[in-house]
Amino acid sequence: MAKAKAKRNLRWQRDPEGMRLRILEAAKQEFSAHGLAGARVDRIAAQAGANKRMLYYHVGNKDDLYLAVLEGAYDKIRSEERGLDLEHLDPPEAIRRLIEFTWNYFLRNPEFLSLLQTENLARAKHLKRSAKVKSMHSPFVEMIRAVVRRGVESGDFPVAVDPVQLYISIAALCFFYLSNSATLSVIFGRDLLAKDAKAERLAHMVGLVLAALTGQSAALFDVVKPPKKGAAVAQTV
Amino acid sequence: MAKAKAKRNLRWQRDPEGMRLRILEAAKQEFSAHGLAGARVDRIAAQAGANKRMLYYHVGNKDDLYLAVLEGAYDKIRSEERGLDLEHLDPPEAIRRLIEFTWNYFLRNPEFLSLLQTENLARAKHLKRSAKVKSMHSPFVEMIRAVVRRGVESGDFPVAVDPVQLYISIAALCFFYLSNSATLSVIFGRDLLAKDAKAERLAHMVGLVLAALTGQSAALFDVVKPPKKGAAVAQTV
DNA sequence: GGAGAAATTAACCCGTTGGATAAATACTGT
DNA sequence: ACAGTATTTATCCAACGGGTTAATTTCTCC
């Protein structure tokens, strides 16, 4: 009973690492929910179960906090991207996997979408200052390049495509649908995040890209929808 | 000389309509440049060459101002959309025009992109309250539906596609590239808004969509780029 | 077991910001 | 020309929000 000091009357415990993580997690939520200007330092502190002073002690000011969150977000996606193995799949299947991964990652990490939107509204002012993020190259472009090359060789794909453009397009198809689902849902008068709608969207994206790459429109567009009953009035953007 | 009061010693003139327009224009710039929370009411007033009180007098509080701007933005794009005539073009050409219009509209109206991003970060909270916007149906979905039907009949398009999905996809390809050009440019280490890059992107988008619809990959992907010299290291998102 | 460092709390500071009030000035119809 | 109204200016203010200062408590290592 010498070391086991039963006297646990402490008002608080030390936990620097844990505290830092809680702060960053809270900051991620706050920044993705309210943007940079809309985020409240006090709310982050409260959410982290900490004192406001702790943010400055462990991370820095609001901007530092924001950048740390952003870097963490990039770090996470890069890490998961590296886990995707497309080498052993035949080219069309590899492309499908790629789209599905992107789609699901965005679905599972909505804060990532918000953070990117926020950073783009800020014209990437912070990213530009982050050597860390600049050095975090995504493996996807090279993966795509390899898949396209194989596809052309195997005859699956009649022609080659610029892998950078293709990657941006795949990201675009997924990203826009999800990041703009709020306004789109209002405009179209239906919930784009409903389970059916999401499945339909994924099928469409895969169909579109594979049809373009393989030239097999028909086979892939099994998405040919019979005009829905009560067909919604047409609306856009 | 009776009416021609030479006495132009006025400190200011009245101009309600003009004032309102200047306020809304200034507000559009401010909100698109800084987002909702980041926008400063004082800056809008200054930019409009007005007193802050005028904003409240002519439009309302910050939120009213923001919604008015948003509604104006939707009004404008809807109006231009209606000017697009695809009826007399053969289906592939019609699709190309549609993409080009969307692309160019976004290029000419970057504030529109920012406003949509901002509103989506706010989960369309304001749009939901706007009966005005909800009633502004875009003609594009019906236009696309008609074009696709014609294309299938003429044999240009082997299969039909859901016009809503196709419209979202076209918007996505254009929107994402531009709205995220800041972060993408940093990540890829090159300027995605350079003239060449934009032309390349437009060609890619048209090629992708038309290849998917017609099944003629080769013909449309004249974009087949020879691997660029000093090929940039692969990077993403 | 105690001194010094690390981690955390509590309280305060002060410029900013959205919004309000009241007074002044220009216009309009009669 | 003048009364009444519409438009605009000139101040003010209370709340908020990021950041700081100083004191307190816990831990670690001799």
Coordinates of C-alpha atoms (C1' of nucleotides) in Angstrom, one line a residue:
Chain A
M1 CA 0.0 0.0 0.0
A2 CA 3.1 2.1 -0.2
K3 CA 2.8 3.2 -3.8
A4 CA -0.9 2.6 -4.1
K5 CA -1.8 6.0 -2.8
A6 CA -5.4 5.6 -2.0
K7 CA -5.6 9.3 -1.8
R8 CA -7.3 9.9 -5.2
N9 CA -8.7 13.3 -4.3
L10 CA -7.3 14.9 -7.4
R11 CA -9.3 17.6 -9.1
W12 CA -7.8 16.7 -12.5
Q13 CA -5.3 14.4 -14.1
R14 CA -2.6 15.1 -16.5
D15 CA -2.9 13.7 -20.0
P16 CA -1.1 15.7 -22.6
E17 CA -1.4 13.3 -25.5
G18 CA -5.1 12.5 -24.8
M19 CA -5.9 16.2 -24.3
R20 CA -4.2 17.0 -27.6
L21 CA -6.2 14.4 -29.4
R22 CA -9.5 15.5 -27.9
I23 CA -8.8 19.0 -28.9
L24 CA -8.0 18.1 -32.5
E25 CA -11.1 15.9 -32.7
A26 CA -13.3 18.7 -31.3
A27 CA -11.7 21.2 -33.6
K28 CA -12.4 18.9 -36.6
Q29 CA -16.0 18.8 -35.7
E30 CA -16.3 22.5 -35.1
F31 CA -14.5 23.6 -38.2
S32 CA -16.3 21.2 -40.5
A33 CA -19.6 22.1 -39.0
H34 CA -19.1 25.9 -39.0
G35 CA -16.2 26.7 -41.3
L36 CA -13.2 28.7 -40.3
A37 CA -14.8 32.0 -39.5
G38 CA -17.9 30.4 -38.0
A39 CA -16.0 28.1 -35.7
R40 CA -15.8 29.2 -32.1
V41 CA -12.7 28.6 -30.0
D42 CA -14.8 28.4 -26.9
R43 CA -17.0 25.6 -28.3
I44 CA -13.9 23.6 -29.3
A45 CA -12.6 23.9 -25.7
A46 CA -15.9 22.9 -24.2
Q47 CA -16.3 20.0 -26.6
A48 CA -12.9 18.8 -25.8
G49 CA -13.7 18.9 -22.1
A50 CA -10.9 21.4 -21.7
N51 CA -10.1 25.0 -20.9
K52 CA -9.7 27.4 -23.7
R53 CA -6.2 28.0 -22.6
M54 CA -5.3 24.4 -23.4
L55 CA -5.8 24.9 -27.1
Y56 CA -3.1 27.5 -27.2
Y57 CA -0.9 25.5 -25.0
H58 CA -1.1 22.3 -27.0
V59 CA -1.7 23.4 -30.5
G60 CA -1.7 27.2 -31.0
N61 CA -4.1 29.8 -32.1
K62 CA -7.2 29.3 -34.2
D63 CA -5.4 29.2 -37.5
D64 CA -2.8 26.7 -36.2
L65 CA -5.7 24.6 -34.9
Y66 CA -7.4 24.7 -38.3
L67 CA -4.3 23.8 -40.2
A68 CA -3.5 21.0 -37.8
V69 CA -7.0 19.6 -38.4
L70 CA -6.6 20.0 -42.2
E71 CA -3.3 18.2 -42.2
G72 CA -4.7 15.4 -40.1
A73 CA -7.5 15.0 -42.6
Y74 CA -5.2 14.7 -45.5
D75 CA -3.0 12.4 -43.6
K76 CA -5.9 10.1 -42.9
I77 CA -7.1 9.8 -46.5
R78 CA -3.7 9.3 -47.9
S79 CA -3.1 6.5 -45.4
E80 CA -6.3 4.8 -46.5
E81 CA -5.6 5.3 -50.1
R82 CA -2.4 3.4 -49.8
G83 CA -4.4 0.4 -48.6
L84 CA -6.2 0.0 -51.8
D85 CA -4.8 -2.7 -54.0
L86 CA -5.8 -2.5 -57.7
E87 CA -2.9 -4.5 -59.1
H88 CA -4.6 -7.8 -59.2
L89 CA -7.9 -6.8 -60.6
D90 CA -8.7 -6.6 -64.2
P91 CA -8.9 -3.0 -65.4
P92 CA -12.6 -2.4 -65.4
E93 CA -13.0 -3.9 -62.0
A94 CA -10.1 -1.8 -60.7
I95 CA -11.8 1.3 -61.8
R96 CA -15.0 0.2 -60.2
R97 CA -13.1 -0.4 -56.9
L98 CA -11.5 3.0 -57.2
I99 CA -14.9 4.8 -57.5
E100 CA -16.4 2.8 -54.8
F101 CA -13.5 3.5 -52.4
T102 CA -13.7 7.3 -53.2
W103 CA -17.5 7.3 -52.7
N104 CA -17.4 5.3 -49.5
Y105 CA -14.6 7.3 -48.1
F106 CA -16.5 10.5 -48.6
L107 CA -19.6 9.0 -47.1
R108 CA -17.7 7.8 -44.1
N109 CA -15.9 11.1 -43.6
P110 CA -18.2 14.0 -44.3
E111 CA -16.0 16.3 -42.3
F112 CA -13.3 15.8 -44.9
L113 CA -15.6 17.2 -47.5
S114 CA -16.5 20.2 -45.4
L115 CA -12.9 20.9 -44.6
L116 CA -12.0 20.9 -48.2
Q117 CA -14.9 23.2 -49.1
T118 CA -13.8 25.6 -46.3
E119 CA -10.2 25.5 -47.4
N120 CA -11.2 26.2 -51.0
L121 CA -13.4 29.1 -50.0
A122 CA -10.2 30.4 -48.3
R123 CA -8.4 29.8 -51.7
A124 CA -6.2 27.3 -50.0
K125 CA -4.5 30.0 -48.1
H126 CA -3.5 27.7 -45.3
L127 CA -2.6 24.7 -47.4
K128 CA -0.1 26.7 -49.3
R129 CA 1.8 27.2 -46.1
S130 CA 1.8 23.5 -45.2
A131 CA 4.9 21.8 -46.4
K132 CA 3.5 18.7 -44.7
V133 CA 0.5 18.4 -47.0
K134 CA 2.4 19.3 -50.1
S135 CA 4.6 16.3 -49.5
M136 CA 1.8 13.9 -49.0
H137 CA 1.4 12.6 -52.5
S138 CA -1.5 10.5 -53.2
P139 CA -0.8 7.1 -54.8
F140 CA -4.0 7.2 -56.8
V141 CA -2.7 9.0 -59.9
E142 CA 0.0 6.4 -60.4
M143 CA -2.4 3.6 -59.7
I144 CA -4.8 4.9 -62.3
R145 CA -2.0 5.4 -64.8
A146 CA -1.0 1.7 -64.3
V147 CA -4.6 0.5 -64.6
V148 CA -5.2 2.5 -67.7
R149 CA -2.1 1.2 -69.3
R150 CA -3.0 -2.4 -68.5
G151 CA -6.5 -1.8 -69.8
V152 CA -5.3 -0.5 -73.1
E153 CA -2.9 -3.4 -73.5
S154 CA -5.5 -6.0 -72.6
G155 CA -8.0 -4.4 -75.0
D156 CA -10.5 -3.6 -72.3
F157 CA -10.0 0.1 -72.9
P158 CA -9.9 1.2 -76.6
V159 CA -7.9 4.4 -75.7
A160 CA -5.8 5.8 -73.0
V161 CA -6.9 8.7 -70.7
D162 CA -4.9 11.2 -68.8
P163 CA -4.9 9.7 -65.2
V164 CA -4.9 13.1 -63.6
Q165 CA -8.1 14.2 -65.4
L166 CA -9.7 10.8 -64.7
Y167 CA -8.9 11.0 -61.0
I168 CA -10.3 14.5 -60.8
S169 CA -13.4 13.4 -62.6
I170 CA -14.0 10.5 -60.3
A171 CA -13.5 12.7 -57.3
A172 CA -15.7 15.3 -58.8
L173 CA -18.6 12.9 -59.4
C174 CA -18.5 11.7 -55.8
F175 CA -17.6 14.9 -54.1
F176 CA -20.1 17.2 -55.7
Y177 CA -23.0 14.9 -55.2
L178 CA -22.3 14.7 -51.5
S179 CA -21.0 18.1 -50.7
N180 CA -23.9 19.8 -52.5
S181 CA -26.5 17.3 -51.5
A182 CA -28.1 19.8 -49.2
T183 CA -28.9 22.4 -51.9
L184 CA -29.6 19.8 -54.5
S185 CA -32.0 18.0 -52.2
V186 CA -34.0 21.3 -51.8
I187 CA -33.9 22.1 -55.5
F188 CA -35.0 18.6 -56.6
G189 CA -37.4 18.3 -53.7
R190 CA -36.1 14.9 -52.7
D191 CA -33.6 13.4 -50.3
L192 CA -30.4 12.7 -52.2
L193 CA -28.9 11.0 -49.2
A194 CA -31.7 8.4 -48.9
K195 CA -30.4 4.9 -49.2
D196 CA -31.9 4.3 -52.6
A197 CA -30.7 7.6 -54.0
K198 CA -27.1 6.8 -52.9
A199 CA -27.2 3.3 -54.5
E200 CA -28.6 4.8 -57.7
R201 CA -25.9 7.4 -57.7
L202 CA -23.1 5.0 -57.3
A203 CA -24.4 2.8 -60.1
H204 CA -24.6 5.8 -62.3
M205 CA -21.1 6.9 -61.7
V206 CA -19.6 3.5 -62.2
G207 CA -21.7 3.1 -65.3
L208 CA -20.7 6.5 -66.7
V209 CA -17.0 6.1 -66.2
L210 CA -16.7 2.5 -67.3
A211 CA -18.9 3.2 -70.4
A212 CA -16.6 6.0 -71.3
L213 CA -13.5 3.9 -70.8
T214 CA -14.6 0.7 -72.4
G215 CA -17.0 2.0 -75.0
Q216 CA -19.6 -0.5 -73.8
S217 CA -22.4 1.9 -73.0
A218 CA -25.2 -0.6 -73.0
A219 CA -23.6 -3.3 -70.8
L220 CA -22.8 -0.9 -68.1
F221 CA -25.8 1.4 -68.1
D222 CA -28.0 -1.2 -66.6
V223 CA -29.1 2.0 -64.8
V224 CA -31.6 2.7 -67.6
K225 CA -34.4 3.8 -65.4
P226 CA -38.0 3.5 -66.5
P227 CA -39.4 7.0 -66.0
K228 CA -40.4 7.0 -62.4
K229 CA -44.0 7.2 -61.4
G230 CA -44.9 10.6 -60.2
A231 CA -41.8 11.8 -62.1
A232 CA -40.5 14.8 -60.3
V233 CA -40.6 18.0 -62.1
A234 CA -37.2 18.8 -63.6
Q235 CA -34.9 21.0 -61.6
T236 CA -31.3 21.7 -61.4
V237 CA -28.1 22.8 -59.6
Chain B
M1 CA -34.3 78.4 -65.4
A2 CA -37.2 77.9 -63.2
K3 CA -36.9 74.2 -62.7
A4 CA -33.2 74.0 -63.4
K5 CA -32.2 74.6 -59.8
A6 CA -28.6 75.6 -60.1
K7 CA -28.4 75.1 -56.4
R8 CA -26.6 71.8 -56.5
N9 CA -25.3 72.0 -53.1
L10 CA -26.9 68.8 -52.0
R11 CA -24.9 66.6 -49.7
W12 CA -26.4 63.5 -51.1
Q13 CA -29.0 62.3 -53.6
R14 CA -31.8 59.9 -53.2
D15 CA -31.6 56.7 -55.2
P16 CA -33.4 53.8 -53.6
E17 CA -33.3 51.4 -56.5
G18 CA -29.7 52.1 -57.3
M19 CA -28.8 51.9 -53.6
R20 CA -30.5 48.5 -53.3
L21 CA -28.6 47.2 -56.3
R22 CA -25.3 48.4 -55.1
I23 CA -25.9 46.9 -51.7
L24 CA -26.8 43.5 -53.2
E25 CA -23.8 43.6 -55.5
A26 CA -21.5 44.4 -52.6
A27 CA -23.1 41.8 -50.5
K28 CA -22.6 39.2 -53.2
Q29 CA -18.9 40.0 -53.4
E30 CA -18.5 39.9 -49.6
F31 CA -20.4 36.7 -49.0
S32 CA -18.7 34.9 -51.8
A33 CA -15.3 36.1 -50.7
H34 CA -15.7 35.4 -47.0
G35 CA -18.6 33.1 -46.5
L36 CA -21.6 33.8 -44.3
A37 CA -19.9 34.0 -40.9
G38 CA -16.8 35.6 -42.4
A39 CA -18.7 38.4 -44.2
R40 CA -18.7 41.8 -42.5
V41 CA -21.7 44.0 -42.6
D42 CA -19.6 47.1 -42.4
R43 CA -17.5 46.1 -45.4
I44 CA -20.7 45.6 -47.4
A45 CA -21.9 49.0 -46.5
A46 CA -18.5 50.6 -47.3
Q47 CA -18.3 48.7 -50.6
A48 CA -21.8 49.8 -51.6
G49 CA -20.8 53.4 -50.8
A50 CA -23.5 53.5 -48.2
N51 CA -24.2 53.7 -44.6
K52 CA -24.6 50.5 -42.6
R53 CA -28.1 51.5 -41.7
M54 CA -29.0 51.4 -45.4
L55 CA -28.6 47.6 -45.5
Y56 CA -31.2 47.2 -42.8
Y57 CA -33.5 49.8 -44.3
H58 CA -33.4 48.4 -47.8
V59 CA -32.9 44.6 -47.3
G60 CA -32.8 43.5 -43.7
N61 CA -30.3 41.9 -41.4
K62 CA -27.3 39.9 -42.4
D63 CA -29.3 36.7 -43.0
D64 CA -31.9 38.5 -45.1
L65 CA -29.1 40.0 -47.1
Y66 CA -27.5 36.7 -47.6
L67 CA -30.7 35.0 -48.7
A68 CA -31.4 37.9 -51.1
V69 CA -28.0 37.4 -52.7
L70 CA -28.5 33.7 -52.9
E71 CA -31.9 34.1 -54.6
G72 CA -30.5 36.6 -57.0
A73 CA -27.8 34.1 -57.9
Y74 CA -30.2 31.4 -58.7
D75 CA -32.4 33.7 -60.5
K76 CA -29.6 34.7 -62.8
I77 CA -28.5 31.2 -63.7
R78 CA -32.0 30.0 -64.3
S79 CA -32.5 32.9 -66.6
E80 CA -29.4 32.2 -68.7
E81 CA -30.2 28.5 -68.7
R82 CA -33.5 29.2 -70.4
G83 CA -31.6 30.9 -73.2
L84 CA -29.9 27.7 -74.2
D85 CA -31.5 26.1 -77.2
L86 CA -30.6 22.5 -77.8
E87 CA -33.7 21.5 -79.8
H88 CA -32.1 22.0 -83.2
L89 CA -28.8 20.3 -82.5
D90 CA -28.1 16.6 -83.1
P91 CA -27.9 14.9 -79.7
P92 CA -24.1 14.6 -79.3
E93 CA -23.7 18.3 -80.2
A94 CA -26.4 19.2 -77.8
I95 CA -24.6 17.5 -75.0
R96 CA -21.4 19.2 -75.9
R97 CA -23.2 22.6 -75.8
L98 CA -24.7 21.8 -72.4
I99 CA -21.3 21.0 -70.9
E100 CA -19.7 24.1 -72.5
F101 CA -22.5 26.3 -71.2
T102 CA -22.2 24.9 -67.7
W103 CA -18.4 25.2 -67.7
N104 CA -18.5 28.8 -69.0
Y105 CA -21.2 29.9 -66.7
F106 CA -19.2 28.7 -63.7
L107 CA -16.1 30.3 -65.1
R108 CA -17.9 33.6 -65.6
N109 CA -19.6 33.5 -62.3
P110 CA -17.2 32.3 -59.6
E111 CA -19.3 33.9 -56.9
F112 CA -22.0 31.5 -57.8
L113 CA -19.8 28.6 -56.9
S114 CA -18.7 30.2 -53.7
L115 CA -22.2 31.0 -52.6
L116 CA -23.3 27.4 -53.3
Q117 CA -20.4 26.1 -51.3
T118 CA -21.3 28.4 -48.4
E119 CA -24.9 27.4 -48.5
N120 CA -24.0 23.8 -48.5
L121 CA -21.7 24.2 -45.6
A122 CA -24.8 25.7 -43.9
R123 CA -26.7 22.5 -44.9
A124 CA -29.0 24.7 -47.1
K125 CA -30.5 26.1 -44.0
H126 CA -31.5 29.3 -45.8
L127 CA -32.5 27.8 -49.1
K128 CA -35.0 25.7 -47.3
R129 CA -36.8 28.8 -46.2
S130 CA -36.9 30.3 -49.7
A131 CA -40.1 29.5 -51.5
K132 CA -38.8 31.7 -54.2
V133 CA -35.8 29.5 -55.1
K134 CA -37.8 26.3 -54.7
S135 CA -40.2 27.5 -57.4
M136 CA -37.3 28.3 -59.8
H137 CA -37.2 25.1 -61.7
S138 CA -34.3 24.6 -64.1
P139 CA -35.2 23.8 -67.6
F140 CA -32.1 21.6 -68.0
V141 CA -33.4 18.3 -66.7
E142 CA -36.2 18.4 -69.2
M143 CA -33.9 19.5 -71.9
I144 CA -31.6 16.6 -71.2
R145 CA -34.4 14.2 -71.1
A146 CA -35.5 15.3 -74.6
V147 CA -32.0 15.2 -76.0
V148 CA -31.4 11.7 -74.6
R149 CA -34.7 10.5 -76.1
R150 CA -33.8 11.9 -79.5
G151 CA -30.3 10.4 -79.2
V152 CA -31.7 6.9 -78.5
E153 CA -34.1 7.2 -81.3
S154 CA -31.5 8.4 -83.8
G155 CA -29.1 5.7 -82.7
D156 CA -26.5 8.2 -81.5
F157 CA -26.9 6.9 -78.0
P158 CA -27.2 3.1 -77.6
V159 CA -29.0 3.4 -74.3
A160 CA -30.9 6.0 -72.3
V161 CA -29.6 7.6 -69.1
D162 CA -31.5 9.2 -66.2
P163 CA -31.4 12.9 -67.0
V164 CA -31.2 13.9 -63.4
Q165 CA -28.1 11.8 -62.8
L166 CA -26.6 13.0 -66.0
Y167 CA -27.2 16.6 -65.2
I168 CA -25.7 16.2 -61.7
S169 CA -22.7 14.6 -63.3
I170 CA -22.1 17.3 -65.8
A171 CA -22.5 19.9 -63.0
A172 CA -20.1 17.9 -60.9
L173 CA -17.4 17.6 -63.4
C174 CA -17.4 21.4 -64.0
F175 CA -18.1 22.5 -60.4
F176 CA -15.6 20.4 -58.5
Y177 CA -12.7 21.2 -60.8
L178 CA -13.3 25.0 -60.4
S179 CA -14.5 25.1 -56.8
N180 CA -11.7 23.0 -55.6
S181 CA -9.1 24.4 -58.0
A182 CA -7.3 26.1 -55.1
T183 CA -6.5 23.0 -53.1
L184 CA -6.0 20.8 -56.2
S185 CA -3.5 23.3 -57.6
V186 CA -1.5 23.1 -54.4
I187 CA -1.6 19.4 -54.3
F188 CA -0.7 18.9 -57.9
G189 CA 1.8 21.7 -57.8
R190 CA 0.5 23.3 -60.9
D191 CA -2.1 26.0 -61.8
L192 CA -5.3 24.3 -62.8
L193 CA -6.7 27.7 -63.8
A194 CA -4.1 28.3 -66.4
K195 CA -5.5 28.7 -69.9
D196 CA -4.1 25.4 -71.2
A197 CA -5.3 23.5 -68.2
K198 CA -8.8 24.8 -68.6
A199 CA -9.0 23.9 -72.2
E200 CA -7.7 20.5 -71.4
R201 CA -10.2 20.0 -68.8
L202 CA -13.1 21.0 -71.0
A203 CA -12.0 18.6 -73.7
H204 CA -11.7 15.8 -71.1
M205 CA -15.2 16.4 -69.7
V206 CA -16.8 16.5 -73.1
G207 CA -14.9 13.4 -74.2
L208 CA -15.8 11.5 -71.1
V209 CA -19.5 12.2 -71.2
L210 CA -19.9 11.7 -74.9
A211 CA -17.8 8.6 -74.9
A212 CA -20.1 7.2 -72.3
L213 CA -23.3 8.2 -74.1
T214 CA -22.3 7.2 -77.6
G215 CA -19.9 4.3 -76.8
Q216 CA -17.4 5.8 -79.2
S217 CA -14.5 6.1 -76.8
A218 CA -11.8 6.5 -79.4
A219 CA -13.4 9.1 -81.5
L220 CA -14.0 11.4 -78.6
F221 CA -10.9 10.9 -76.5
D222 CA -8.7 12.8 -78.9
V223 CA -7.5 13.9 -75.5
V224 CA -5.1 10.9 -75.5
K225 CA -2.2 12.7 -74.1
P226 CA 1.3 11.6 -74.7
P227 CA 2.9 11.2 -71.3
K228 CA 4.1 14.8 -70.6
K229 CA 7.7 15.5 -70.4
G230 CA 8.9 16.0 -66.8
A231 CA 5.7 14.1 -65.9
A232 CA 4.5 15.5 -62.6
V233 CA 4.7 13.2 -59.7
A234 CA 1.3 11.7 -59.0
Q235 CA -0.9 13.4 -56.5
T236 CA -4.5 13.7 -55.6
V237 CA -7.5 15.4 -54.1
Chain C
dG1 C1' 9.6 14.1 0.6
dG2 C1' 10.3 18.1 -1.7
dA3 C1' 11.9 21.1 -5.6
dG4 C1' 11.2 22.2 -10.1
dA5 C1' 8.9 21.4 -14.4
dA6 C1' 4.6 20.3 -16.8
dA7 C1' -0.2 20.6 -17.2
dT8 C1' -4.4 22.8 -16.2
dT9 C1' -7.8 26.2 -14.2
dA10 C1' -9.8 30.7 -13.6
dA11 C1' -10.3 35.3 -14.6
dC12 C1' -9.6 39.1 -17.3
dC13 C1' -8.7 42.2 -21.6
dC14 C1' -10.0 44.7 -25.4
dG15 C1' -11.0 45.3 -30.3
dT16 C1' -14.8 43.8 -33.2
dT17 C1' -19.5 43.3 -34.8
dG18 C1' -24.2 43.1 -35.6
dG19 C1' -27.7 45.8 -34.7
dA20 C1' -30.4 49.9 -32.8
dT21 C1' -31.7 55.0 -32.0
dA22 C1' -32.2 59.5 -33.2
dA23 C1' -31.5 63.3 -35.9
dA24 C1' -30.8 65.4 -40.5
dT25 C1' -31.6 66.0 -45.3
dA26 C1' -33.9 65.4 -49.8
dC27 C1' -38.0 64.7 -52.4
dT28 C1' -43.2 64.9 -53.5
dG29 C1' -47.7 66.3 -54.0
dT30 C1' -50.7 69.9 -53.2
Chain D
dA1 C1' -43.9 77.2 -50.5
dC2 C1' -44.6 74.0 -47.2
dA3 C1' -46.1 69.8 -44.9
dG4 C1' -45.3 65.1 -44.7
dT5 C1' -42.8 61.2 -46.0
dA6 C1' -38.9 58.7 -47.8
dT7 C1' -34.1 58.3 -47.7
dT8 C1' -29.6 58.9 -45.6
dT9 C1' -26.2 60.2 -42.0
dA10 C1' -24.1 60.2 -37.5
dT11 C1' -23.5 57.8 -33.0
dC12 C1' -24.0 54.5 -29.8
dC13 C1' -23.9 50.0 -27.3
dA14 C1' -24.1 45.5 -25.5
dA15 C1' -22.5 41.0 -26.6
dC16 C1' -19.2 38.3 -28.4
dG17 C1' -14.8 36.3 -29.4
dG18 C1' -9.9 35.5 -29.8
dG19 C1' -6.2 35.8 -27.1
dT20 C1' -3.5 36.7 -22.6
dT21 C1' -2.0 36.7 -17.7
dA22 C1' -1.5 34.8 -13.4
dA23 C1' -2.3 31.5 -10.1
dT24 C1' -3.1 26.4 -9.0
dT25 C1' -2.4 21.7 -9.1
dT26 C1' -0.2 17.4 -10.5
dC27 C1' 3.7 14.8 -11.7
dT28 C1' 8.7 13.3 -11.8
dC29 C1' 13.1 12.7 -10.5
dC30 C1' 16.6 13.0 -7.0

